């Protein structure tokens, strides 16, 4: 397993290109199952999760060609050979559940493994299933698999999500595009990745209103065509790299960055003493104070502060002036980066969904272990400001969501290198 070594090396200066959004691409790819026409995705990120989704779609008989060094994905599900998503693939990546809605909508039949939990929580999929049942799906849970059928096809329905779920909204939205009649999804997720999916589906001929609001209205159509769609910028990669100059000092321009994707996050950055300026190419970020100021954060569904940036923001607060309180409202176990940050000298007191961080003058490099995707990058960010070497092990977590992290940070002056492990 590879490790990454970071040696605190002072302020960063340079530009970092931001890739297409992993979490948009992971829902756009299964949309190919909704049509027998080709779907082309451009600005695709080069990540192991994308390769896993390609593998899953391939196991169903879909074709996924990776072109232009992985930045373009040419997908086609003209002749599927299977409607079964096996546990072996699904357990590696929970987003695999997103093939359920499209398979059911187009073929009236799907057998999809339940994803199981992961490091940050139990991650149930009950809301995915309830939304599809509301549209007439018959579901039978057997041996860890969902056996789903919709004999006469799915039918439009009004369904209110009891809590905001990104994945359940995506599954229901895709299924509703081919359901007979009108579907109204209330308390739907508003994330930019949902808006991006809706835009792509509309290019394919779907009739959708309300994308980006909490009520989606979908008029089912008999079939969808192919399309070419550019994956939206990754707001979580963007926020992650905006924190690099915030933590280490200096000035970094994030190419492709859009303020509307990260407004709540930027509000907190600015409260902490960071300047964010929109440029013609993206967002330029610099720290205007010798030391960040402590800021409190509550994670919420979009447009609130994203849970996927909580670990990274905590890393920034570890060396800030004062005490910050971070409340994690989305997942039940998303502070696993805290004990690792404490190995670097951070002072963090975790009780349930609340973490109190008391800023220290100087973090110290240490061997630390990645536990999940966003926790792993928070350790790298902390290493940028730590005295000495920080060795982050199990970086396969990192490779799921960040392409070429050592190159992107190294190009701005960070001392960072990957040690290829056994
Ligand atoms: C998506 O996960 C993202 N993953 C996550 O990013 C992100 O943290 C999350 O949305 C929240 O923004 C992808 O898009 C592939 P949810 P998802 O359904 O859809 C509960 C990353 O680091 N819930 O919005 O699984 C759930 O347990 C990943 O890139 C149910 O109870 O998240 C959680 O507490 C991590 N029943 C809350 O809802 C359900 O059926 C929000 O989960 C579904 C969810």
mmCIF file of N, CA and C in Angstrom, residues 348-399:
data_model
loop_
_atom_site.group_PDB
_atom_site.id
_atom_site.type_symbol
_atom_site.label_atom_id
_atom_site.label_comp_id
_atom_site.label_asym_id
_atom_site.label_seq_id
_atom_site.Cartn_x
_atom_site.Cartn_y
_atom_site.Cartn_z
ATOM 1 N N UNK A 348 -8.284 18.199 20.208
ATOM 2 C CA UNK A 348 -9.651 18.013 19.717
ATOM 3 C C UNK A 348 -10.411 17.171 20.738
ATOM 4 N N UNK A 349 -11.590 17.654 21.095
ATOM 5 C CA UNK A 349 -12.421 16.933 22.059
ATOM 6 C C UNK A 349 -13.723 16.539 21.349
ATOM 7 N N UNK A 350 -13.897 15.227 21.118
ATOM 8 C CA UNK A 350 -15.053 14.757 20.357
ATOM 9 C C UNK A 350 -16.094 14.152 21.290
ATOM 10 N N UNK A 351 -17.341 14.646 21.181
ATOM 11 C CA UNK A 351 -18.459 14.017 21.901
ATOM 12 C C UNK A 351 -19.619 13.886 20.923
ATOM 13 N N UNK A 352 -19.893 12.598 20.516
ATOM 14 C CA UNK A 352 -20.982 12.377 19.566
ATOM 15 C C UNK A 352 -20.719 13.132 18.277
ATOM 16 N N UNK A 353 -21.634 13.947 17.858
ATOM 17 C CA UNK A 353 -21.494 14.668 16.593
ATOM 18 C C UNK A 353 -20.842 16.020 16.726
ATOM 19 N N UNK A 354 -20.219 16.266 17.900
ATOM 20 C CA UNK A 354 -19.593 17.572 18.122
ATOM 21 C C UNK A 354 -18.098 17.427 18.381
ATOM 22 N N UNK A 355 -17.301 18.220 17.666
ATOM 23 C CA UNK A 355 -15.852 18.221 17.891
ATOM 24 C C UNK A 355 -15.452 19.639 18.290
ATOM 25 N N UNK A 356 -14.792 19.793 19.443
ATOM 26 C CA UNK A 356 -14.258 21.082 19.875
ATOM 27 C C UNK A 356 -12.767 21.093 19.598
ATOM 28 N N UNK A 357 -12.337 22.065 18.775
ATOM 29 C CA UNK A 357 -10.925 22.131 18.404
ATOM 30 C C UNK A 357 -10.317 23.367 19.048
ATOM 31 N N UNK A 358 -9.266 23.176 19.853
ATOM 32 C CA UNK A 358 -8.544 24.313 20.428
ATOM 33 C C UNK A 358 -7.242 24.484 19.637
ATOM 34 N N UNK A 359 -7.126 25.586 18.938
ATOM 35 C CA UNK A 359 -5.971 25.781 18.068
ATOM 36 C C UNK A 359 -4.661 25.746 18.828
ATOM 37 N N UNK A 360 -3.637 25.164 18.229
ATOM 38 C CA UNK A 360 -2.284 25.132 18.819
ATOM 39 C C UNK A 360 -1.363 25.959 17.930
ATOM 40 N N UNK A 361 -0.226 26.374 18.512
ATOM 41 C CA UNK A 361 0.688 27.234 17.745
ATOM 42 C C UNK A 361 1.303 26.498 16.560
ATOM 43 N N UNK A 362 1.595 25.217 16.788
ATOM 44 C CA UNK A 362 2.344 24.515 15.731
ATOM 45 C C UNK A 362 1.993 23.027 15.748
ATOM 46 N N UNK A 363 1.569 22.498 14.617
ATOM 47 C CA UNK A 363 1.398 21.044 14.503
ATOM 48 C C UNK A 363 2.760 20.421 14.217
ATOM 49 N N UNK A 364 2.873 19.132 14.585
ATOM 50 C CA UNK A 364 4.141 18.443 14.364
ATOM 51 C C UNK A 364 3.902 17.235 13.454
ATOM 52 N N UNK A 365 4.783 17.014 12.532
ATOM 53 C CA UNK A 365 4.667 15.862 11.635
ATOM 54 C C UNK A 365 4.656 14.563 12.409
ATOM 55 N N UNK A 366 3.943 13.555 11.882
ATOM 56 C CA UNK A 366 3.877 12.235 12.542
ATOM 57 C C UNK A 366 3.395 11.205 11.527
ATOM 58 N N UNK A 367 3.625 9.932 11.798
ATOM 59 C CA UNK A 367 3.007 8.888 10.965
ATOM 60 C C UNK A 367 1.518 8.837 11.304
ATOM 61 N N UNK A 368 0.639 8.913 10.317
ATOM 62 C CA UNK A 368 -0.814 8.883 10.542
ATOM 63 C C UNK A 368 -1.448 7.964 9.504
ATOM 64 N N UNK A 369 -2.735 7.607 9.771
ATOM 65 C CA UNK A 369 -3.377 6.625 8.888
ATOM 66 C C UNK A 369 -4.684 7.164 8.326
ATOM 67 N N UNK A 370 -4.848 7.036 7.023
ATOM 68 C CA UNK A 370 -6.098 7.448 6.387
ATOM 69 C C UNK A 370 -7.182 6.418 6.722
ATOM 70 N N UNK A 371 -8.372 6.900 6.989
ATOM 71 C CA UNK A 371 -9.468 5.982 7.336
ATOM 72 C C UNK A 371 -10.596 6.056 6.317
ATOM 73 N N UNK A 372 -10.762 7.210 5.703
ATOM 74 C CA UNK A 372 -11.768 7.345 4.645
ATOM 75 C C UNK A 372 -11.314 8.472 3.731
ATOM 76 N N UNK A 373 -12.010 8.636 2.638
ATOM 77 C CA UNK A 373 -11.541 9.541 1.584
ATOM 78 C C UNK A 373 -11.225 10.940 2.086
ATOM 79 N N UNK A 374 -12.162 11.566 2.750
ATOM 80 C CA UNK A 374 -11.968 12.982 3.108
ATOM 81 C C UNK A 374 -11.062 13.100 4.333
ATOM 82 N N UNK A 375 -11.051 12.137 5.202
ATOM 83 C CA UNK A 375 -10.135 12.148 6.355
ATOM 84 C C UNK A 375 -8.697 12.100 5.855
ATOM 85 N N UNK A 376 -8.459 11.335 4.799
ATOM 86 C CA UNK A 376 -7.071 11.161 4.325
ATOM 87 C C UNK A 376 -6.530 12.484 3.803
ATOM 88 N N UNK A 377 -7.356 13.236 3.107
ATOM 89 C CA UNK A 377 -6.828 14.496 2.559
ATOM 90 C C UNK A 377 -6.694 15.539 3.655
ATOM 91 N N UNK A 378 -7.472 15.409 4.736
ATOM 92 C CA UNK A 378 -7.336 16.377 5.844
ATOM 93 C C UNK A 378 -5.970 16.202 6.502
ATOM 94 N N UNK A 379 -5.454 14.985 6.504
ATOM 95 C CA UNK A 379 -4.137 14.726 7.116
ATOM 96 C C UNK A 379 -3.032 15.325 6.239
ATOM 97 N N UNK A 380 -3.240 15.281 4.938
ATOM 98 C CA UNK A 380 -2.256 15.883 4.034
ATOM 99 C C UNK A 380 -2.248 17.400 4.211
ATOM 100 N N UNK A 381 -3.431 17.988 4.328
ATOM 101 C CA UNK A 381 -3.510 19.434 4.550
ATOM 102 C C UNK A 381 -2.813 19.812 5.854
ATOM 103 N N UNK A 382 -3.041 19.040 6.897
ATOM 104 C CA UNK A 382 -2.392 19.338 8.185
ATOM 105 C C UNK A 382 -0.880 19.220 8.056
ATOM 106 N N UNK A 383 -0.436 18.254 7.249
ATOM 107 C CA UNK A 383 1.009 18.054 7.062
ATOM 108 C C UNK A 383 1.676 19.245 6.397
ATOM 109 N N UNK A 384 0.906 20.013 5.604
ATOM 110 C CA UNK A 384 1.490 21.183 4.920
ATOM 111 C C UNK A 384 1.987 22.217 5.924
ATOM 112 N N UNK A 385 1.300 22.265 7.090
ATOM 113 C CA UNK A 385 1.640 23.308 8.079
ATOM 114 C C UNK A 385 2.415 22.738 9.254
ATOM 115 N N UNK A 386 2.632 21.416 9.240
ATOM 116 C CA UNK A 386 3.291 20.796 10.411
ATOM 117 C C UNK A 386 4.802 20.939 10.295
ATOM 118 N N UNK A 387 5.485 20.953 11.464
ATOM 119 C CA UNK A 387 6.947 20.965 11.452
ATOM 120 C C UNK A 387 7.405 19.518 11.301
ATOM 121 N N UNK A 388 8.235 19.250 10.296
ATOM 122 C CA UNK A 388 8.737 17.887 10.114
ATOM 123 C C UNK A 388 7.894 17.084 9.141
ATOM 124 N N UNK A 389 8.134 15.782 9.140
ATOM 125 C CA UNK A 389 7.509 14.889 8.153
ATOM 126 C C UNK A 389 6.215 14.292 8.684
ATOM 127 N N UNK A 390 5.203 14.300 7.835
ATOM 128 C CA UNK A 390 3.963 13.566 8.113
ATOM 129 C C UNK A 390 3.862 12.448 7.080
ATOM 130 N N UNK A 391 3.706 11.220 7.554
ATOM 131 C CA UNK A 391 3.588 10.082 6.643
ATOM 132 C C UNK A 391 2.161 9.549 6.736
ATOM 133 N N UNK A 392 1.399 9.714 5.648
ATOM 134 C CA UNK A 392 0.005 9.258 5.600
ATOM 135 C C UNK A 392 -0.016 7.883 4.925
ATOM 136 N N UNK A 393 -0.454 6.871 5.662
ATOM 137 C CA UNK A 393 -0.512 5.521 5.084
ATOM 138 C C UNK A 393 -1.935 5.221 4.611
ATOM 139 N N UNK A 394 -2.086 4.129 3.862
ATOM 140 C CA UNK A 394 -3.374 3.685 3.300
ATOM 141 C C UNK A 394 -3.974 4.752 2.382
ATOM 142 N N UNK A 395 -3.155 5.301 1.513
ATOM 143 C CA UNK A 395 -3.627 6.397 0.660
ATOM 144 C C UNK A 395 -4.511 5.893 -0.483
ATOM 145 N N UNK A 396 -4.805 4.567 -0.498
ATOM 146 C CA UNK A 396 -5.778 4.126 -1.513
ATOM 147 C C UNK A 396 -7.119 4.811 -1.278
ATOM 148 N N UNK A 397 -7.383 5.180 -0.002
ATOM 149 C CA UNK A 397 -8.613 5.960 0.260
ATOM 150 C C UNK A 397 -8.568 7.264 -0.539
ATOM 151 N N UNK A 398 -7.388 7.866 -0.552
ATOM 152 C CA UNK A 398 -7.227 9.177 -1.196
ATOM 153 C C UNK A 398 -7.447 9.079 -2.696
ATOM 154 N N UNK A 399 -6.950 7.983 -3.261
ATOM 155 C CA UNK A 399 -6.974 7.851 -4.732
ATOM 156 C C UNK A 399 -8.399 7.665 -5.243
#
